[in-house]
Amino acid sequence: MLSRVANTLYWMVRNVERADNLARLIDVNQQLLLDFESLDSERLRAFWRPIILSTGDEETFDKLYEKAGSAEVVRFLTDDRRNPNSIVSCIALARENARTVRDQLSDELWEELNSVHLYLQSDEAAFVAQHDPTKFYSQIRRAALAFHGIAASTTARTEAWEFMDLGRYLERADKTTRFLDIANYLPSGVDATETGSPGVLHWSAILRSCGAMGAFREEYQGEITPENVVKFLIFSHDFPRSVRFCLNRIDQSLHRISNTPRGTYSCEAEREAGKLFSDLSFASAGEVFDMGLHEYLDHLQERFNTIGAEIFETYVLMPERVQSRPVESFTPTSTVLAWQLEQQQQQQQ
């Protein structure tokens, strides 16, 4: 596969996933604010500022806007084309990615992405976003789900699919940590607390942003505590938006691309992903809070960036490194590798 094609497919899916996550984040927080009608404008600004901080786009926002009110933040993240990470910009970038590799995609996948792009350029979309934002963000989420569903049912499981999966799960893991990081910036005095610590409503909003409320209730019988939320969204083996689940899929895709067995590595991207997956497999929520939630999440995001940079360097900048590098021999006598293979087989059952 050409490195240009691999990189384009990777970013096409990553941009769609980013738009989906932004739609979830804005919609849930707009609905959450309905429970705090008594907040004055200053307190509302303190509530929206963490949303910008969680996306990592505060520098761009501060250059474009003088204050961080709800109208400014929602516009910046939704349809401000000056922001390359707004929903409209992400879908436009994904559509442009798709256009340049049109022959690699099914007709259905191209039509779905093109239709949502054209819709976002229409007056109808602007009207719905202004008068019925819940419906607008629901449309974005449904379009993203349709895109992923069509991709899963019409794309052959070749290298192209693996690069698309890499983009999806790397972006999803990053956004899950950013949603959790919002808890560190929330203002005090709301949610029935004056301590500065987020309460049940805030943790519920974070779970809903990740589409995790139903699965969380099933596992923890509705007991929403910081420890349970962190344990579920970071360490869950089964929830598809947990960080550990995403890293497992990233590690799988990298080894399928290079055709090397898991537990070994042929490039730095595999080594970094394998190390992080191993760390997440043996860490606990207690260790997260001992280190500090923000510090732990910040460290995870740095490691995601390292994996992304190594993927780019290995498969886009210097793919000849992988092609010329001999595959390491697999030694089944290794107790550790044998144990890892056994764990993988159990997870696949």
Tab-separated table of C-alpha atoms in Angstrom:
chain	number	residue	atom	x	y	z
A	1	MET	CA	0.000	0.000	0.000
A	2	LEU	CA	1.260	3.502	-0.827
A	3	SER	CA	2.231	5.509	2.247
A	4	ARG	CA	0.187	8.463	0.960
A	5	VAL	CA	-2.945	6.329	0.753
A	6	ALA	CA	-2.363	4.857	4.224
A	7	ASN	CA	-1.915	8.312	5.744
A	8	THR	CA	-5.026	9.662	4.005
A	9	LEU	CA	-7.247	6.788	5.153
A	10	TYR	CA	-5.895	7.155	8.689
A	11	TRP	CA	-6.777	10.855	8.822
A	12	MET	CA	-10.127	10.460	7.052
A	13	VAL	CA	-11.421	8.213	9.830
A	14	ARG	CA	-9.686	10.197	12.565
A	15	ASN	CA	-11.390	13.412	11.446
A	16	VAL	CA	-14.834	11.771	11.402
A	17	GLU	CA	-14.218	10.362	14.890
A	18	ARG	CA	-13.150	13.822	16.109
A	19	ALA	CA	-16.328	15.438	14.763
A	20	ASP	CA	-18.422	12.746	16.457
A	21	ASN	CA	-16.732	13.309	19.821
A	22	LEU	CA	-17.122	17.089	19.628
A	23	ALA	CA	-20.835	16.719	18.877
A	24	ARG	CA	-21.202	14.470	21.921
A	25	LEU	CA	-19.274	16.860	24.158
A	26	ILE	CA	-21.210	20.004	23.181
A	27	ASP	CA	-24.646	18.397	23.258
A	28	VAL	CA	-24.205	16.781	26.674
A	29	ASN	CA	-22.845	19.958	28.252
A	30	GLN	CA	-25.582	22.127	26.790
A	31	GLN	CA	-28.176	19.809	28.303
A	32	LEU	CA	-26.287	19.709	31.605
A	33	LEU	CA	-26.434	23.505	31.881
A	34	LEU	CA	-30.225	23.343	31.818
A	35	ASP	CA	-29.929	21.993	35.382
A	36	PHE	CA	-28.031	25.143	36.429
A	37	GLU	CA	-30.393	27.913	35.358
A	38	SER	CA	-29.478	29.949	38.441
A	39	LEU	CA	-25.845	30.413	37.362
A	40	ASP	CA	-24.851	33.985	36.518
A	41	SER	CA	-22.904	34.823	33.362
A	42	GLU	CA	-19.546	34.726	35.169
A	43	ARG	CA	-20.180	31.218	36.487
A	44	LEU	CA	-21.363	30.095	33.030
A	45	ARG	CA	-18.106	31.282	31.482
A	46	ALA	CA	-16.219	29.306	34.130
A	47	PHE	CA	-18.188	26.252	33.077
A	48	TRP	CA	-17.452	26.560	29.344
A	49	ARG	CA	-13.755	27.353	29.681
A	50	PRO	CA	-12.909	23.722	30.639
A	51	ILE	CA	-14.507	22.527	27.394
A	52	ILE	CA	-11.993	24.555	25.402
A	53	LEU	CA	-9.119	23.429	27.635
A	54	SER	CA	-10.126	19.782	27.155
A	55	THR	CA	-9.801	20.075	23.375
A	56	GLY	CA	-6.309	21.582	23.621
A	57	ASP	CA	-7.334	24.474	21.331
A	58	GLU	CA	-7.287	27.269	23.926
A	59	GLU	CA	-4.512	29.174	22.135
A	60	THR	CA	-6.477	29.323	18.875
A	61	PHE	CA	-9.669	30.209	20.750
A	62	ASP	CA	-8.052	33.063	22.681
A	63	LYS	CA	-6.800	34.600	19.426
A	64	LEU	CA	-10.293	34.574	17.917
A	65	TYR	CA	-12.566	35.387	20.866
A	66	GLU	CA	-12.440	37.832	23.782
A	67	LYS	CA	-14.563	35.766	26.175
A	68	ALA	CA	-15.481	32.099	26.647
A	69	GLY	CA	-19.281	32.250	26.848
A	70	SER	CA	-21.521	29.450	25.659
A	71	ALA	CA	-22.251	31.108	22.285
A	72	GLU	CA	-18.551	31.661	21.546
A	73	VAL	CA	-17.448	28.170	22.604
A	74	VAL	CA	-20.266	26.415	20.738
A	75	ARG	CA	-19.568	28.385	17.567
A	76	PHE	CA	-15.807	27.804	17.827
A	77	LEU	CA	-16.250	24.045	18.160
A	78	THR	CA	-19.156	23.641	15.733
A	79	ASP	CA	-18.977	25.739	12.588
A	80	ASP	CA	-16.067	28.154	12.884
A	81	ARG	CA	-13.992	27.377	9.780
A	82	ARG	CA	-11.063	29.307	11.258
A	83	ASN	CA	-10.771	26.473	13.782
A	84	PRO	CA	-9.274	23.440	11.982
A	85	ASN	CA	-10.722	21.184	14.698
A	86	SER	CA	-14.347	22.383	14.566
A	87	ILE	CA	-17.004	19.877	13.508
A	88	VAL	CA	-17.491	21.528	10.120
A	89	SER	CA	-13.725	21.681	9.488
A	90	CYS	CA	-13.202	18.036	10.532
A	91	ILE	CA	-15.931	16.774	8.196
A	92	ALA	CA	-14.584	18.947	5.360
A	93	LEU	CA	-11.070	17.565	5.916
A	94	ALA	CA	-12.395	13.991	6.057
A	95	ARG	CA	-14.320	14.532	2.824
A	96	GLU	CA	-11.192	15.951	1.156
A	97	ASN	CA	-9.202	12.937	2.401
A	98	ALA	CA	-11.846	10.634	0.930
A	99	ARG	CA	-11.851	12.470	-2.402
A	100	THR	CA	-8.123	11.906	-2.894
A	101	VAL	CA	-8.441	8.130	-2.308
A	102	ARG	CA	-11.867	7.754	-3.921
A	103	ASP	CA	-10.858	4.504	-5.674
A	104	GLN	CA	-10.074	2.890	-2.297
A	105	LEU	CA	-13.576	3.466	-0.881
A	106	SER	CA	-16.967	1.915	-1.543
A	107	ASP	CA	-19.603	4.060	-3.260
A	108	GLU	CA	-21.775	3.900	-0.144
A	109	LEU	CA	-18.996	5.187	2.107
A	110	TRP	CA	-18.163	8.087	-0.189
A	111	GLU	CA	-21.834	9.031	-0.570
A	112	GLU	CA	-22.400	9.049	3.204
A	113	LEU	CA	-19.401	11.287	3.883
A	114	ASN	CA	-20.156	13.576	0.950
A	115	SER	CA	-23.802	13.950	1.977
A	116	VAL	CA	-23.006	14.998	5.558
A	117	HIS	CA	-20.402	17.453	4.229
A	118	LEU	CA	-22.934	19.024	1.845
A	119	TYR	CA	-25.550	19.132	4.601
A	120	LEU	CA	-23.208	21.081	6.898
A	121	GLN	CA	-22.722	23.670	4.123
A	122	SER	CA	-26.491	24.178	3.739
A	123	ASP	CA	-28.812	26.841	5.178
A	124	GLU	CA	-30.915	24.027	6.609
A	125	ALA	CA	-28.040	22.883	8.830
A	126	ALA	CA	-27.446	26.439	10.067
A	127	PHE	CA	-31.151	26.805	10.877
A	128	VAL	CA	-31.298	23.495	12.785
A	129	ALA	CA	-28.088	24.259	14.686
A	130	GLN	CA	-29.520	27.598	15.840
A	131	HIS	CA	-33.082	26.557	16.682
A	132	ASP	CA	-32.753	22.884	17.632
A	133	PRO	CA	-29.132	22.176	18.645
A	134	THR	CA	-30.006	18.802	20.180
A	135	LYS	CA	-31.318	17.605	16.821
A	136	PHE	CA	-28.292	19.051	15.019
A	137	TYR	CA	-25.716	17.263	17.181
A	138	SER	CA	-27.769	14.075	17.044
A	139	GLN	CA	-27.566	14.261	13.237
A	140	ILE	CA	-23.785	14.557	13.416
A	141	ARG	CA	-23.501	11.571	15.759
A	142	ARG	CA	-25.797	9.467	13.582
A	143	ALA	CA	-23.853	10.402	10.445
A	144	ALA	CA	-20.587	9.363	12.140
A	145	LEU	CA	-22.116	6.077	13.273
A	146	ALA	CA	-23.446	5.456	9.756
A	147	PHE	CA	-19.990	6.191	8.338
A	148	HIS	CA	-18.307	3.709	10.681
A	149	GLY	CA	-21.007	1.106	10.054
A	150	ILE	CA	-20.772	1.380	6.266
A	151	ALA	CA	-16.974	1.252	6.479
A	152	ALA	CA	-17.163	-1.920	8.597
A	153	SER	CA	-19.540	-3.624	6.170
A	154	THR	CA	-18.000	-2.563	2.840
A	155	THR	CA	-14.226	-2.439	3.469
A	156	ALA	CA	-12.029	-5.498	2.951
A	157	ARG	CA	-9.914	-6.427	5.944
A	158	THR	CA	-6.649	-5.402	4.331
A	159	GLU	CA	-3.985	-2.892	5.321
A	160	ALA	CA	-6.415	-0.130	4.346
A	161	TRP	CA	-8.829	-1.248	7.042
A	162	GLU	CA	-6.071	-1.486	9.641
A	163	PHE	CA	-4.932	2.083	8.988
A	164	MET	CA	-8.561	3.250	9.247
A	165	ASP	CA	-8.850	1.415	12.583
A	166	LEU	CA	-5.634	3.035	13.819
A	167	GLY	CA	-7.086	6.494	13.159
A	168	ARG	CA	-10.399	5.654	14.819
A	169	TYR	CA	-9.020	4.165	18.031
A	170	LEU	CA	-6.130	6.580	18.518
A	171	GLU	CA	-8.515	9.539	18.240
A	172	ARG	CA	-11.095	7.838	20.465
A	173	ALA	CA	-8.563	7.076	23.219
A	174	ASP	CA	-7.305	10.661	23.129
A	175	LYS	CA	-10.816	12.130	23.358
A	176	THR	CA	-11.815	9.840	26.250
A	177	THR	CA	-8.893	11.154	28.296
A	178	ARG	CA	-9.812	14.734	27.372
A	179	PHE	CA	-13.423	14.214	28.473
A	180	LEU	CA	-12.165	12.894	31.814
A	181	ASP	CA	-9.759	15.823	32.124
A	182	ILE	CA	-12.707	18.247	32.147
A	183	ALA	CA	-13.291	17.182	35.770
A	184	ASN	CA	-10.031	18.918	36.710
A	185	TYR	CA	-11.131	22.328	35.406
A	186	LEU	CA	-14.775	22.481	36.526
A	187	PRO	CA	-15.802	25.533	38.564
A	188	SER	CA	-16.739	25.172	42.213
A	189	GLY	CA	-20.130	26.100	43.569
A	190	VAL	CA	-22.210	24.115	41.080
A	191	ASP	CA	-23.573	20.615	41.289
A	192	ALA	CA	-24.340	21.078	44.986
A	193	THR	CA	-20.691	21.363	45.960
A	194	GLU	CA	-18.511	24.228	47.129
A	195	THR	CA	-15.366	22.177	47.356
A	196	GLY	CA	-14.236	22.545	43.785
A	197	SER	CA	-14.590	18.797	43.224
A	198	PRO	CA	-16.994	17.701	40.506
A	199	GLY	CA	-20.177	16.032	41.705
A	200	VAL	CA	-22.391	13.253	40.406
A	201	LEU	CA	-23.971	15.391	37.668
A	202	HIS	CA	-20.586	16.247	36.210
A	203	TRP	CA	-19.369	12.659	36.243
A	204	SER	CA	-22.688	11.662	34.659
A	205	ALA	CA	-22.132	14.230	31.917
A	206	ILE	CA	-18.678	12.811	31.216
A	207	LEU	CA	-20.137	9.302	30.968
A	208	ARG	CA	-22.875	10.500	28.604
A	209	SER	CA	-20.336	12.332	26.457
A	210	CYS	CA	-18.638	8.974	25.932
A	211	GLY	CA	-21.960	7.200	25.334
A	212	ALA	CA	-21.081	5.086	28.372
A	213	MET	CA	-23.987	5.595	30.776
A	214	GLY	CA	-25.860	2.385	29.899
A	215	ALA	CA	-22.804	0.146	29.998
A	216	PHE	CA	-21.578	1.833	33.198
A	217	ARG	CA	-24.895	1.282	34.982
A	218	GLU	CA	-24.856	-2.359	33.991
A	219	GLU	CA	-21.374	-2.895	35.435
A	220	TYR	CA	-21.562	-0.702	38.555
A	221	GLN	CA	-25.305	-0.807	39.292
A	222	GLY	CA	-25.559	2.974	38.936
A	223	GLU	CA	-23.038	3.885	41.671
A	224	ILE	CA	-21.377	6.942	40.120
A	225	THR	CA	-18.144	7.705	41.971
A	226	PRO	CA	-14.915	9.220	40.616
A	227	GLU	CA	-13.099	5.908	41.149
A	228	ASN	CA	-15.725	3.889	39.264
A	229	VAL	CA	-15.888	6.354	36.355
A	230	VAL	CA	-12.106	6.465	35.987
A	231	LYS	CA	-11.850	2.677	36.276
A	232	PHE	CA	-14.509	2.208	33.608
A	233	LEU	CA	-13.358	4.806	31.071
A	234	ILE	CA	-9.660	4.010	31.342
A	235	PHE	CA	-9.326	0.352	32.270
A	236	SER	CA	-12.458	-1.446	31.013
A	237	HIS	CA	-11.638	-4.545	28.953
A	238	ASP	CA	-14.956	-4.514	27.098
A	239	PHE	CA	-16.241	-0.956	26.626
A	240	PRO	CA	-15.214	0.239	23.118
A	241	ARG	CA	-14.410	3.803	24.212
A	242	SER	CA	-12.228	2.893	27.192
A	243	VAL	CA	-8.560	3.775	26.800
A	244	ARG	CA	-7.414	0.195	27.408
A	245	PHE	CA	-9.831	-1.213	24.808
A	246	CYS	CA	-8.619	1.340	22.231
A	247	LEU	CA	-4.944	0.560	22.929
A	248	ASN	CA	-5.643	-3.142	22.515
A	249	ARG	CA	-7.096	-2.474	19.039
A	250	ILE	CA	-4.227	-0.141	18.115
A	251	ASP	CA	-1.679	-2.783	19.106
A	252	GLN	CA	-3.568	-5.435	17.118
A	253	SER	CA	-3.740	-3.276	13.976
A	254	LEU	CA	-0.048	-2.362	14.110
A	255	HIS	CA	0.964	-6.028	14.305
A	256	ARG	CA	-1.422	-7.039	11.520
A	257	ILE	CA	0.112	-4.362	9.282
A	258	SER	CA	3.683	-5.486	9.958
A	259	ASN	CA	2.708	-9.177	10.192
A	260	THR	CA	4.631	-9.655	13.417
A	261	PRO	CA	3.244	-11.504	16.467
A	262	ARG	CA	2.039	-9.482	19.426
A	263	GLY	CA	4.528	-9.398	22.258
A	264	THR	CA	7.304	-8.569	19.790
A	265	TYR	CA	7.859	-5.412	17.770
A	266	SER	CA	9.348	-4.381	14.449
A	267	CYS	CA	9.093	-0.585	14.799
A	268	GLU	CA	8.895	2.095	17.478
A	269	ALA	CA	5.129	2.517	16.997
A	270	GLU	CA	4.578	-1.125	17.979
A	271	ARG	CA	6.968	-0.826	20.910
A	272	GLU	CA	5.272	2.311	22.275
A	273	ALA	CA	1.752	0.905	21.806
A	274	GLY	CA	2.719	-2.421	23.393
A	275	LYS	CA	4.296	-0.710	26.412
A	276	LEU	CA	1.256	1.494	26.984
A	277	PHE	CA	-1.171	-1.412	26.598
A	278	SER	CA	0.859	-3.405	29.111
A	279	ASP	CA	0.900	-0.485	31.574
A	280	LEU	CA	-2.874	-0.080	31.296
A	281	SER	CA	-3.402	-3.807	31.791
A	282	PHE	CA	-1.724	-3.775	35.197
A	283	ALA	CA	-2.543	-0.271	36.525
A	284	SER	CA	-5.440	0.689	38.810
A	285	ALA	CA	-7.705	3.672	39.534
A	286	GLY	CA	-5.895	4.113	42.871
A	287	GLU	CA	-2.602	4.695	41.075
A	288	VAL	CA	-4.301	7.291	38.858
A	289	PHE	CA	-5.497	9.358	41.829
A	290	ASP	CA	-2.169	8.903	43.674
A	291	MET	CA	-0.383	10.428	40.688
A	292	GLY	CA	-3.129	13.045	40.172
A	293	LEU	CA	-5.899	12.640	37.597
A	294	HIS	CA	-4.789	15.540	35.415
A	295	GLU	CA	-1.132	14.493	35.502
A	296	TYR	CA	-2.014	10.894	34.626
A	297	LEU	CA	-4.274	11.915	31.717
A	298	ASP	CA	-1.710	14.417	30.474
A	299	HIS	CA	0.912	11.660	30.487
A	300	LEU	CA	-1.418	9.367	28.506
A	301	GLN	CA	-2.005	12.087	25.897
A	302	GLU	CA	1.744	12.564	25.491
A	303	ARG	CA	2.143	8.830	24.875
A	304	PHE	CA	-0.713	8.885	22.312
A	305	ASN	CA	1.117	11.694	20.520
A	306	THR	CA	4.299	9.612	20.534
A	307	ILE	CA	2.481	6.621	19.013
A	308	GLY	CA	0.905	8.843	16.343
A	309	ALA	CA	4.269	10.414	15.508
A	310	GLU	CA	5.945	6.996	15.266
A	311	ILE	CA	3.166	5.696	12.976
A	312	PHE	CA	3.710	8.709	10.722
A	313	GLU	CA	7.478	8.309	10.722
A	314	THR	CA	7.363	4.549	10.123
A	315	TYR	CA	4.686	4.299	7.451
A	316	VAL	CA	4.656	7.734	5.812
A	317	LEU	CA	8.098	9.295	6.095
A	318	MET	CA	10.301	6.209	5.989
A	319	PRO	CA	8.285	3.094	5.095
A	320	GLU	CA	11.424	1.453	3.683
A	321	ARG	CA	12.548	0.912	7.280
A	322	VAL	CA	9.757	-1.596	7.818
A	323	GLN	CA	10.103	-3.233	4.409
A	324	SER	CA	13.840	-3.805	4.815
A	325	ARG	CA	13.814	-4.762	8.480
A	326	PRO	CA	13.847	-8.525	9.163
A	327	VAL	CA	10.923	-9.812	11.163
A	328	GLU	CA	11.976	-10.931	14.607
A	329	SER	CA	11.673	-14.634	15.137
A	330	PHE	CA	8.904	-15.737	17.448
A	331	THR	CA	10.016	-17.984	20.293
A	332	PRO	CA	7.088	-19.941	21.747
A	333	THR	CA	9.323	-21.116	24.582
A	334	SER	CA	9.079	-17.691	26.185
A	335	THR	CA	6.775	-17.967	29.167
A	336	VAL	CA	5.696	-14.340	28.895
A	337	LEU	CA	4.797	-14.602	25.195
A	338	ALA	CA	2.958	-17.867	25.744
A	339	TRP	CA	0.936	-16.223	28.496
A	340	GLN	CA	0.159	-13.214	26.265
A	341	LEU	CA	-1.016	-15.483	23.452
A	342	GLU	CA	-3.260	-17.321	25.864
A	343	GLN	CA	-4.763	-14.007	27.039
A	344	GLN	CA	-5.359	-12.885	23.443
A	345	GLN	CA	-7.112	-16.131	22.596
A	346	GLN	CA	-9.347	-15.795	25.645
A	347	GLN	CA	-10.262	-12.215	24.680
A	348	GLN	CA	-11.172	-13.309	21.156
A	349	GLN	CA	-13.516	-16.052	22.435
